[in-house]
Amino acid sequence: MTELVTEVGGPGAPASGPPARARQVLRRLRSDRPAMAGLVVTVVLILAAVFAPLLAAIEGQDTTTFHIQLLDSARGGVPRGALGGVSADHWLGVEPTTGRDLFARALYGARISFTVAFGTLVVQLLLGVAIGLAAGFGGRVADAALGRLIDLAISFPQLMFAIALLAIVPQSFPRPVLLMLVIGLFNWGGTARLTRGQVLSLKTRDYVAAARLSGASPARIALREILPGALPQVLTYAAILLPTNMVSEAGLSFLGVGVHPPTSSWGQMLSTATTWFRADPMYVLVPGLSLLTAVLAFTLFADGLRAALDPKASPRGRR
Amino acid sequence: MLRKVPVLLTAAAVLAAASACSSGGSTSASGGSSFDPKNCQGGTLYILNQDSATDEHFDPARIYTSGGGAVPSLVFRTLTTRKRVPGEAGTTVAPDLATDTGTPSDDAKTWTYHLRDGLKFEDGTPITSEDVKWGVERSFAPELPGGIPYLRDWLVGGADYTGPYKGKELDSIQTPTDKTIVFKLRKPEGDFPYVATATQFAPVPKAKDGGTAFEKHPISSGPYKVQTHVQDKSLTLVRNPNWSRAADDQRLACPDRIEATYGLSAAVINQRLSTSSGKDANAITTDTDLSPAELARISTDPNLKKRTVRGQFGYTNFIAFNTKVKPFDDVRVRQAISYAVNRQAAVIAVGGSSLATAATTFLPDQAAFGYQPYDAFPAGPTGNPTKAKELLAQAGQSNLSITLAHRNSDSHQDGPAVATAVQEALKQAGITVNLKAYDQASYRSVQTKPSTEPGIFLSGWGADWPTGGPFLAPIFDGRQILKDGGNYNFAQYDDPKVNAEFDATNKISDPVQARPRWGALDAELGEQALTVPLFHPIYLRLYGKNVKNPYLDQWRGSYDVAMVSVK
């Protein structure tokens, strides 16, 4: 990240007009097939999550109703029939020992995964940009102090602390919000460091000096002159953070400190499905492949976006 | 004015998870084609376990097991023991060191035992009644805690006795001759022979007793002695040359050597037993059952299916009510929930009909407990939400919203799986159920302290020996409500008539005669809807392919290691 920060001549934005640059970026992005595929899949998944109630209603199922008549009671409660009980009524089969519909649970699980991933991102961006901006713009002492804080945030043993925190917070606290806060609070360091680097390189630019000479207040310079210049890089980085956040949520839910039953999330589904991987592979595949597809799609898109914004720094750069 | 010491459920719960299993009298007790008790000696038996098979401390005073345990009873013989046979008869008591199961007198307040001939310790010294007395007395020593609580409560003077190490004897244990021992109880206890199966009734030679150091080399009276023991890691037992089948009709002791490994995960144990390669072909486990997912896989493999034994440990999983918390003080609300519950869903949640049977009685479905079938709130296998709604309307409860407490893991079958099944069933009756999960460590203590006890929660109960008394009394005897914790009378139910019935039935020293009384009491209590019985668990276990005679005993539902052969 740091190398990306120092090397990139990102602040083209204020110099050349935004529309021209945006068109250029879009053109590059459109010609990047993996990125476009990622975008399409991402949009489809997000739409599926948004319209989860509708889609489940079309299937005629919900996330909580038990269908125990579809299970083989003598065989540990495994679904009857092939592929974990796939049928016209249950498009992806049903869950062992409860008979709850997997299609509906996976869709609603997507809602949790996406909501938490985006919500976490908001927390990360607010914290990371604010602290990065203050460090880059605030002078030597502030930079030194905040720089250490950023180091601390990056080197913190996040997982263990997150588990501890999730375990002690009262259960009445809304779980998705808590997950956003916890994951966000431990993962803003990268954003902050990137923002700081951008600010440091931007604040010596001529147009910033011009603004200062024309009597603009420091706050105005920071927010109106420097921040817009730093944003493209930060947003690209945010696109990469998104799949990471999804994996974090899944990981915490997998470890049993995520959402509470009967709410479903992909991580929680995977967690209960692991013991069933030999008896009912479908139960593992549904959340597993969902998570894989979403993370892959986001990553491809984010990668393409970065390449489009800055062809030179891209690992897939067309050299 | 009797004040009973709490019967420990913790131990029972551990048993249920760890060692609970019993042969449902199944014919699968035929590991190999040819098992001949006369010619079964030889080989090494391996035990693959999650936890230690001998409790934390391998000292007969400190071990808390039912019926003498699986591995402890290979080393420590006791006055009586569980009868080593598959099926229903395995819930009865057999004489071990003694010539019979005990002679009661004075209304079952005095119990007399005579030792059989030819009993020796591993060093060849004869076992006398003094050694048994010493063994019981030392279990009162404060430096050797952890054993069963009953002796302290039952023996005259037991409450204040602090062990024999300071030179003081317990006068209520008398040894008129080398072969006779007499126990004087302060109240009638017809179940005394069941309790005499505990390792606290194992002989300990006074001369070799180093107090807390005794567990380093416990002196064996059984067919095996300890060769090496690394706590919580491994145990190796070898033959005790001074034991012979002539003086012991309850142990075959087929393997020459027994090696136990602890600290394995349940999945690893079942994987190794199913692969059964190398030494694992001679392996069993005394604490690991098949999970629903493992059962689902094994049931499609005829070879593995053949190597599965089935059993039951008397245990009931139920919904408990705290009747001091609104709205559960209203019997109509409790009845409504009893009608609304979908037992079929609860059974499937824990792995289906192979791993549990639906329960409408509090007593387990085994004759030994006095089981009499009844269904106080008949609602069919999937519940009757209509009837439940009527009762709620009568109680003036519309849009009832309650919080069901449960454990945060499914290890004891009182976790999220069963909780969501109950939640879903009560939804049909218009009851909104919020779930509240407690972590593994605190769940039991939260339940058993009236001040922190939730209004409605998932619980389970197993008794220390298979009769109705220890199964019912801690839950329903009003004198066993303990304000400071360790309370299992969850409903905080106190009816003098019921309490009197407990006392009257405890006087009966013939367990077969006591059974109908316990069964009738259970049915009467069931009418009060103080609990909602959900299911009785069934246990399935795998064994290695060379193992013969691997039945699960009905008393504890674990392999009877003393009867297993690997030859």
PDB file of N, CA and C in Angstrom, chain A residues 64-66 68 71 73-78 97-98 100 171 261-262 275-276 278-279, chain B residues 271 292-293 295-297 299-300 345 348-349 351-354 420-421 423-424 427 437:
ATOM      1  N   THR A  64     -37.244 -19.572   8.507  1.00  0.00           N
ATOM      2  CA  THR A  64     -37.351 -20.188   9.830  1.00  0.00           C
ATOM      3  C   THR A  64     -38.254 -21.412   9.891  1.00  0.00           C
ATOM      4  N   THR A  65     -39.148 -21.598   8.910  1.00  0.00           N
ATOM      5  CA  THR A  65     -40.084 -22.718   9.015  1.00  0.00           C
ATOM      6  C   THR A  65     -39.371 -24.057   8.898  1.00  0.00           C
ATOM      7  N   PHE A  66     -39.678 -24.943   9.853  1.00  0.00           N
ATOM      8  CA  PHE A  66     -39.083 -26.283   9.831  1.00  0.00           C
ATOM      9  C   PHE A  66     -39.855 -27.168   8.852  1.00  0.00           C
ATOM     10  N   ILE A  68     -39.663 -30.844   8.865  1.00  0.00           N
ATOM     11  CA  ILE A  68     -39.034 -32.072   9.347  1.00  0.00           C
ATOM     12  C   ILE A  68     -39.495 -33.295   8.582  1.00  0.00           C
ATOM     13  N   LEU A  71     -36.933 -34.822   6.250  1.00  0.00           N
ATOM     14  CA  LEU A  71     -35.679 -35.344   6.787  1.00  0.00           C
ATOM     15  C   LEU A  71     -35.807 -36.820   7.131  1.00  0.00           C
ATOM     16  N   SER A  73     -35.288 -39.213   9.721  1.00  0.00           N
ATOM     17  CA  SER A  73     -35.069 -39.167  11.170  1.00  0.00           C
ATOM     18  C   SER A  73     -34.136 -40.274  11.631  1.00  0.00           C
ATOM     19  N   ALA A  74     -34.224 -41.446  10.998  1.00  0.00           N
ATOM     20  CA  ALA A  74     -33.395 -42.564  11.448  1.00  0.00           C
ATOM     21  C   ALA A  74     -31.931 -42.358  11.088  1.00  0.00           C
ATOM     22  N   ARG A  75     -31.666 -41.475  10.131  1.00  0.00           N
ATOM     23  CA  ARG A  75     -30.280 -41.272   9.686  1.00  0.00           C
ATOM     24  C   ARG A  75     -29.729 -39.932  10.157  1.00  0.00           C
ATOM     25  N   GLY A  76     -30.000 -39.567  11.369  1.00  0.00           N
ATOM     26  CA  GLY A  76     -29.393 -38.367  11.932  1.00  0.00           C
ATOM     27  C   GLY A  76     -30.054 -37.079  11.491  1.00  0.00           C
ATOM     28  N   GLY A  77     -31.183 -37.165  10.768  1.00  0.00           N
ATOM     29  CA  GLY A  77     -31.866 -35.952  10.331  1.00  0.00           C
ATOM     30  C   GLY A  77     -31.306 -35.369   9.055  1.00  0.00           C
ATOM     31  N   VAL A  78     -30.694 -36.203   8.215  1.00  0.00           N
ATOM     32  CA  VAL A  78     -30.160 -35.745   6.938  1.00  0.00           C
ATOM     33  C   VAL A  78     -31.336 -35.617   5.957  1.00  0.00           C
ATOM     34  N   THR A  97     -31.364 -31.672  10.063  1.00  0.00           N
ATOM     35  CA  THR A  97     -31.921 -31.604  11.427  1.00  0.00           C
ATOM     36  C   THR A  97     -32.985 -30.527  11.644  1.00  0.00           C
ATOM     37  N   THR A  98     -33.223 -29.630  10.668  1.00  0.00           N
ATOM     38  CA  THR A  98     -34.321 -28.683  10.845  1.00  0.00           C
ATOM     39  C   THR A  98     -35.231 -28.677   9.622  1.00  0.00           C
ATOM     40  N   ARG A 100     -35.017 -26.418   7.327  1.00  0.00           N
ATOM     41  CA  ARG A 100     -35.235 -25.045   6.867  1.00  0.00           C
ATOM     42  C   ARG A 100     -34.670 -24.887   5.453  1.00  0.00           C
ATOM     43  N   GLN A 171     -26.540  -9.398  24.865  1.00  0.00           N
ATOM     44  CA  GLN A 171     -27.139  -9.952  23.660  1.00  0.00           C
ATOM     45  C   GLN A 171     -28.259  -9.113  23.090  1.00  0.00           C
ATOM     46  N   PRO A 261     -28.985 -17.236  16.339  1.00  0.00           N
ATOM     47  CA  PRO A 261     -30.053 -17.972  15.700  1.00  0.00           C
ATOM     48  C   PRO A 261     -31.399 -17.335  16.048  1.00  0.00           C
ATOM     49  N   PRO A 262     -32.437 -17.439  15.202  1.00  0.00           N
ATOM     50  CA  PRO A 262     -32.425 -18.190  13.947  1.00  0.00           C
ATOM     51  C   PRO A 262     -31.939 -17.385  12.740  1.00  0.00           C
ATOM     52  N   THR A 275     -19.551 -30.133   9.963  1.00  0.00           N
ATOM     53  CA  THR A 275     -19.561 -31.547  10.355  1.00  0.00           C
ATOM     54  C   THR A 275     -20.322 -32.404   9.345  1.00  0.00           C
ATOM     55  N   TRP A 276     -21.114 -31.761   8.495  1.00  0.00           N
ATOM     56  CA  TRP A 276     -21.962 -32.507   7.571  1.00  0.00           C
ATOM     57  C   TRP A 276     -21.323 -32.700   6.210  1.00  0.00           C
ATOM     58  N   ARG A 278     -19.476 -34.660   4.706  1.00  0.00           N
ATOM     59  CA  ARG A 278     -19.499 -35.956   4.030  1.00  0.00           C
ATOM     60  C   ARG A 278     -20.909 -36.496   3.863  1.00  0.00           C
ATOM     61  N   ALA A 279     -21.750 -36.236   4.846  1.00  0.00           N
ATOM     62  CA  ALA A 279     -23.107 -36.784   4.785  1.00  0.00           C
ATOM     63  C   ALA A 279     -24.011 -35.963   3.870  1.00  0.00           C
TER      64      ALA A 279
ATOM     65  N   GLN B 271     -13.362 -40.951  13.603  1.00  0.00           N
ATOM     66  CA  GLN B 271     -12.687 -41.228  12.336  1.00  0.00           C
ATOM     67  C   GLN B 271     -11.737 -42.419  12.493  1.00  0.00           C
ATOM     68  N   PRO B 292     -24.907 -36.518  14.872  1.00  0.00           N
ATOM     69  CA  PRO B 292     -25.887 -36.740  13.809  1.00  0.00           C
ATOM     70  C   PRO B 292     -25.231 -36.861  12.427  1.00  0.00           C
ATOM     71  N   ALA B 293     -24.257 -35.991  12.138  1.00  0.00           N
ATOM     72  CA  ALA B 293     -23.631 -36.019  10.811  1.00  0.00           C
ATOM     73  C   ALA B 293     -22.863 -37.314  10.605  1.00  0.00           C
ATOM     74  N   LEU B 295     -23.519 -40.140  12.099  1.00  0.00           N
ATOM     75  CA  LEU B 295     -24.531 -41.186  11.945  1.00  0.00           C
ATOM     76  C   LEU B 295     -25.056 -41.223  10.510  1.00  0.00           C
ATOM     77  N   ALA B 296     -25.308 -40.033   9.942  1.00  0.00           N
ATOM     78  CA  ALA B 296     -25.848 -39.963   8.584  1.00  0.00           C
ATOM     79  C   ALA B 296     -24.885 -40.625   7.599  1.00  0.00           C
ATOM     80  N   ARG B 297     -23.596 -40.445   7.822  1.00  0.00           N
ATOM     81  CA  ARG B 297     -22.620 -41.038   6.921  1.00  0.00           C
ATOM     82  C   ARG B 297     -22.521 -42.548   7.146  1.00  0.00           C
ATOM     83  N   SER B 299     -24.626 -44.609   8.368  1.00  0.00           N
ATOM     84  CA  SER B 299     -25.819 -45.400   8.087  1.00  0.00           C
ATOM     85  C   SER B 299     -25.870 -45.865   6.637  1.00  0.00           C
ATOM     86  N   THR B 300     -25.043 -45.297   5.771  1.00  0.00           N
ATOM     87  CA  THR B 300     -25.044 -45.766   4.384  1.00  0.00           C
ATOM     88  C   THR B 300     -23.935 -46.790   4.149  1.00  0.00           C
ATOM     89  N   ALA B 345     -39.836 -32.263  16.140  1.00  0.00           N
ATOM     90  CA  ALA B 345     -38.814 -31.308  15.700  1.00  0.00           C
ATOM     91  C   ALA B 345     -37.637 -31.293  16.670  1.00  0.00           C
ATOM     92  N   ILE B 348     -35.523 -34.388  16.027  1.00  0.00           N
ATOM     93  CA  ILE B 348     -34.722 -34.269  14.801  1.00  0.00           C
ATOM     94  C   ILE B 348     -33.589 -33.261  15.012  1.00  0.00           C
ATOM     95  N   ALA B 349     -33.840 -32.233  15.806  1.00  0.00           N
ATOM     96  CA  ALA B 349     -32.800 -31.228  16.040  1.00  0.00           C
ATOM     97  C   ALA B 349     -31.557 -31.838  16.672  1.00  0.00           C
ATOM     98  N   GLY B 351     -30.662 -35.005  16.116  1.00  0.00           N
ATOM     99  CA  GLY B 351     -30.153 -36.094  15.287  1.00  0.00           C
ATOM    100  C   GLY B 351     -31.157 -37.177  14.939  1.00  0.00           C
ATOM    101  N   GLY B 352     -32.422 -36.973  15.290  1.00  0.00           N
ATOM    102  CA  GLY B 352     -33.463 -37.883  14.814  1.00  0.00           C
ATOM    103  C   GLY B 352     -33.683 -39.108  15.674  1.00  0.00           C
ATOM    104  N   SER B 353     -34.510 -40.009  15.158  1.00  0.00           N
ATOM    105  CA  SER B 353     -35.017 -41.126  15.956  1.00  0.00           C
ATOM    106  C   SER B 353     -33.934 -42.120  16.364  1.00  0.00           C
ATOM    107  N   SER B 354     -32.765 -42.081  15.694  1.00  0.00           N
ATOM    108  CA  SER B 354     -31.700 -42.992  16.108  1.00  0.00           C
ATOM    109  C   SER B 354     -30.946 -42.459  17.319  1.00  0.00           C
ATOM    110  N   THR B 420     -34.076 -23.382  18.873  1.00  0.00           N
ATOM    111  CA  THR B 420     -34.774 -22.883  17.679  1.00  0.00           C
ATOM    112  C   THR B 420     -35.964 -23.780  17.332  1.00  0.00           C
ATOM    113  N   ALA B 421     -35.843 -25.078  17.609  1.00  0.00           N
ATOM    114  CA  ALA B 421     -36.978 -25.970  17.353  1.00  0.00           C
ATOM    115  C   ALA B 421     -38.157 -25.604  18.264  1.00  0.00           C
ATOM    116  N   GLN B 423     -38.602 -22.619  19.660  1.00  0.00           N
ATOM    117  CA  GLN B 423     -39.017 -21.284  19.222  1.00  0.00           C
ATOM    118  C   GLN B 423     -40.015 -21.375  18.064  1.00  0.00           C
ATOM    119  N   GLU B 424     -39.658 -22.209  17.094  1.00  0.00           N
ATOM    120  CA  GLU B 424     -40.493 -22.354  15.908  1.00  0.00           C
ATOM    121  C   GLU B 424     -41.851 -22.975  16.265  1.00  0.00           C
ATOM    122  N   LYS B 427     -44.105 -20.491  18.058  1.00  0.00           N
ATOM    123  CA  LYS B 427     -44.585 -19.463  17.135  1.00  0.00           C
ATOM    124  C   LYS B 427     -45.948 -19.861  16.563  1.00  0.00           C
ATOM    125  N   ALA B 437     -28.633 -16.978  24.918  1.00  0.00           N
ATOM    126  CA  ALA B 437     -27.608 -18.018  25.045  1.00  0.00           C
ATOM    127  C   ALA B 437     -26.682 -17.715  26.209  1.00  0.00           C
TER     128      ALA B 437
END
